[in-house]
CSV table of C-alpha atoms in Angstrom, one decimal:
chain,number,residue,atom,x,y,z
A,1,MET,CA,38.1,37.9,40.6
A,2,LEU,CA,39.2,36.2,43.8
A,3,THR,CA,41.6,33.4,44.8
A,4,ALA,CA,41.3,31.3,48.0
A,5,LEU,CA,44.2,31.3,50.5
A,6,VAL,CA,44.5,29.1,53.6
A,7,MET,CA,47.2,29.2,56.2
A,8,VAL,CA,47.6,26.6,58.9
A,9,CYS,CA,49.6,27.3,62.0
A,10,SER,CA,50.7,25.0,64.8
A,11,LEU,CA,49.5,25.9,68.3
A,12,VAL,CA,52.3,23.8,69.7
A,13,THR,CA,55.2,25.3,67.8
A,14,PRO,CA,54.9,29.1,67.4
A,15,GLY,CA,55.8,30.3,63.9
A,16,ASP,CA,55.3,26.9,62.3
A,17,CYS,CA,52.8,27.7,59.5
A,18,ALA,CA,52.0,26.4,56.0
A,19,LYS,CA,50.3,28.4,53.3
A,20,PHE,CA,48.1,26.8,50.7
A,21,THR,CA,46.9,28.7,47.5
A,22,ASP,CA,44.0,27.4,45.6
A,23,ASN,CA,44.7,26.1,42.1
A,24,LYS,CA,41.1,25.7,40.9
A,25,GLY,CA,39.9,29.4,40.9
A,26,PRO,CA,39.6,32.2,40.4
A,27,TYR,CA,36.1,32.9,41.7
A,28,LYS,CA,33.7,35.7,40.8
A,29,THR,CA,32.0,36.0,44.2
A,30,GLN,CA,33.0,36.0,47.8
A,31,LYS,CA,30.5,33.2,48.4
A,32,GLU,CA,32.1,31.0,45.8
A,33,CYS,CA,35.6,31.7,47.3
A,34,VAL,CA,34.5,30.9,50.8
A,35,ALA,CA,32.9,27.7,49.7
A,36,ARG,CA,36.3,26.7,48.1
A,37,ILE,CA,38.1,27.6,51.3
A,38,GLU,CA,35.8,25.2,53.2
A,39,GLU,CA,36.6,22.5,50.7
A,40,MET,CA,40.3,23.2,51.0
A,41,ILE,CA,40.3,23.0,54.8
A,42,THR,CA,38.4,19.7,54.7
A,43,ASP,CA,41.0,18.3,52.2
A,44,ILE,CA,44.0,19.6,54.1
A,45,ASN,CA,43.1,18.7,57.7
A,46,PRO,CA,43.6,14.9,57.3
A,47,LEU,CA,47.0,15.4,55.8
A,48,LEU,CA,48.3,17.3,58.9
A,49,PRO,CA,49.7,15.9,62.2
A,50,PRO,CA,47.0,15.4,64.9
A,51,THR,CA,48.2,18.4,66.9
A,52,PRO,CA,46.3,21.6,67.8
A,53,LYS,CA,46.3,24.0,64.9
A,54,GLN,CA,44.6,27.2,63.8
A,55,PHE,CA,43.3,27.8,60.3
A,56,TYR,CA,43.5,31.3,58.8
A,57,PHE,CA,41.9,32.1,55.4
A,58,LYS,CA,41.1,34.9,53.0
A,59,CYS,CA,39.8,35.6,49.6
A,60,GLU,CA,42.4,37.7,47.9
A,61,GLU,CA,41.6,40.0,44.9
A,62,ILE,CA,43.7,39.0,41.9
A,63,GLN,CA,45.7,41.9,40.5
A,64,LYS,CA,45.5,42.2,36.8
A,65,GLY,CA,48.9,42.2,35.1
A,66,VAL,CA,50.2,45.0,32.9
A,67,SER,CA,50.5,43.9,29.3
A,68,THR,CA,53.4,45.1,27.2
């Protein structure tokens, strides 16, 4: 299972980044995860200041917890 992660970094202020973790997943396939990332970027972009920015993203494998 995969979860979608998006990080947005300012190109004006080095080191100024924000990380967004999807709360709708997890996803069974890479294709589903990437589609969700595209939705997230579309939703996030209008909320950010109109300055140059770079989006980074990945589909991260969810680690199964150890039950006790």
